[in-house]
Amino acid sequence: MQLLSAAEYTPLGPVLTGHEFPLLVQKNQVVYVAKIATMADQPVLTQLADHPTPLMPKLEAVLADNDCLVTVETLINGQTLAAALQVNGAFSPVQVNRVARDLLQSLQHLEALGIVHRDLKLSNIMISRDRYYLIDVSAARKQQVNQSSDTRLLGTTGFAAPENYGFAQTDGRSDIYSLGIVLNCLLTGQIPDSRQAVTNQLTTAPQWLPVIEKATAIDPQQRYQTAIDMRQALPVQLTVKPKRHLPTVTLPTWPWLHTTWLKAYPYVKRALWITYAIFWLLIIATTLFGTDNWRDQLAFLLESIALVGTPVLAHLLNRWLYQQFPQVNWHRYRGWLRAGEVVLIIVLLASTGDIASWWGGKL
């Protein structure tokens, strides 16, 4: 926490209830994810921070102090492949093709850096805005050419290549093996818990079977040797045609305006809240001294709450939902939330007379 505070990151709350980390943090009105790492991971993390990988969270900062290491990365707001598979079942071949091409783009960049992810699995792939992001580099390592096996044995049963368990050293082909398992899971809707399960659950899709078999070969020499090799072997007829876009107009940018707004934002926000509080004082004063009739006072106060208070309460509720459940893509439900807000206001306005009459009768 001290490292984050010193770097001017404000804690917002844990991503998972009951766990201190991963932690949502904020800086300059932008939300990030802070994670704990070991000092042994620092060289890999520093390299990833210096060379951002496509379709992976960008490491904004690597904070170190004695034996403590904290990373800060961009927040990928979406749903994991594991959750999508559980809810929707097996993916179509076209969807699987999209997943493969996005992940191979990330693996190709990691290969160029000499980094092995080592924990490519359904729960470490995030869907956001129809793209597929590889997350969680906690098991990543630099490939060591002169070593016969890894010093730390990491990976997830059913997804990890045989060499992850000490039979040989992991390299880019180990990630290709895991990707083959992931694609097979998406095609079949079945998640393996062992190597034998993988063999018994191979897809029957004729265009994908040879791709999956080669990617998940036990001998690394029998697999695709690079991400480019596997990308070229994907079924060509399943390639998704690019969407046609209308011509875009490039608008001028004024960096000074953005900087000025960031500096002025806290003061503007405070002024707006003060204005809002003064407005409520005027409403209360009008309620108390505008009329002597209790029912009219109650009706006016309830109408003010519906029109002035409900939108603010709904906004605060939306912010709470974003912070407490960042894995949910709330942008998809924004229209429904706004519609619910409008319905609530209409119901409150329609009921103010009855509520005032009932309450006035009680008084």
PDB file of C-alpha atoms in Angstrom, residues 14 17 20 27 33 49 51 53 64 83 104 108 114 141 143 158 179 181 187 225 242 254 280 287 293 305 320 353 355:
ATOM      1  CA  PRO A  14     -10.072  -5.479  -4.084  1.00  0.00           C
ATOM      2  CA  THR A  17     -13.872 -10.084  -2.081  1.00  0.00           C
ATOM      3  CA  GLU A  20      -6.191  -7.768  -0.620  1.00  0.00           C
ATOM      4  CA  LYS A  27      -4.696   7.822 -10.722  1.00  0.00           C
ATOM      5  CA  VAL A  33      -5.241  -3.057 -11.396  1.00  0.00           C
ATOM      6  CA  ALA A  49       6.528  -2.606 -19.249  1.00  0.00           C
ATOM      7  CA  HIS A  51       7.676  -3.305 -24.639  1.00  0.00           C
ATOM      8  CA  THR A  53       2.356  -6.536 -25.950  1.00  0.00           C
ATOM      9  CA  ALA A  64       9.855  -2.088  -6.064  1.00  0.00           C
ATOM     10  CA  ALA A  83     -17.317 -17.643 -17.943  1.00  0.00           C
ATOM     11  CA  LEU A 104      -1.402 -15.668 -31.616  1.00  0.00           C
ATOM     12  CA  GLN A 108       4.146 -13.730 -31.489  1.00  0.00           C
ATOM     13  CA  GLY A 114      11.973 -14.318 -25.406  1.00  0.00           C
ATOM     14  CA  ARG A 141       9.531 -16.223 -17.437  1.00  0.00           C
ATOM     15  CA  GLN A 143      13.465 -18.522 -21.853  1.00  0.00           C
ATOM     16  CA  GLY A 158      -5.151 -29.909 -18.351  1.00  0.00           C
ATOM     17  CA  LEU A 179      -3.494 -22.390 -26.889  1.00  0.00           C
ATOM     18  CA  ILE A 181      -6.072 -26.890 -25.550  1.00  0.00           C
ATOM     19  CA  LEU A 187     -14.876 -26.122 -30.034  1.00  0.00           C
ATOM     20  CA  GLN A 225       7.460 -24.040 -33.870  1.00  0.00           C
ATOM     21  CA  PRO A 242     -12.782  -7.095 -42.046  1.00  0.00           C
ATOM     22  CA  TRP A 254      -5.238  20.151 -27.660  1.00  0.00           C
ATOM     23  CA  TRP A 280     -31.432  21.223  -1.636  1.00  0.00           C
ATOM     24  CA  THR A 287     -41.153  23.113   1.475  1.00  0.00           C
ATOM     25  CA  ASN A 293     -50.618  22.594   4.145  1.00  0.00           C
ATOM     26  CA  ILE A 305     -36.610  13.861  -4.363  1.00  0.00           C
ATOM     27  CA  TRP A 320     -20.534   1.422  -7.009  1.00  0.00           C
ATOM     28  CA  GLY A 353     -50.031  12.485  -4.282  1.00  0.00           C
ATOM     29  CA  ILE A 355     -48.096   8.990  -0.498  1.00  0.00           C
TER      30      ILE A 355
END
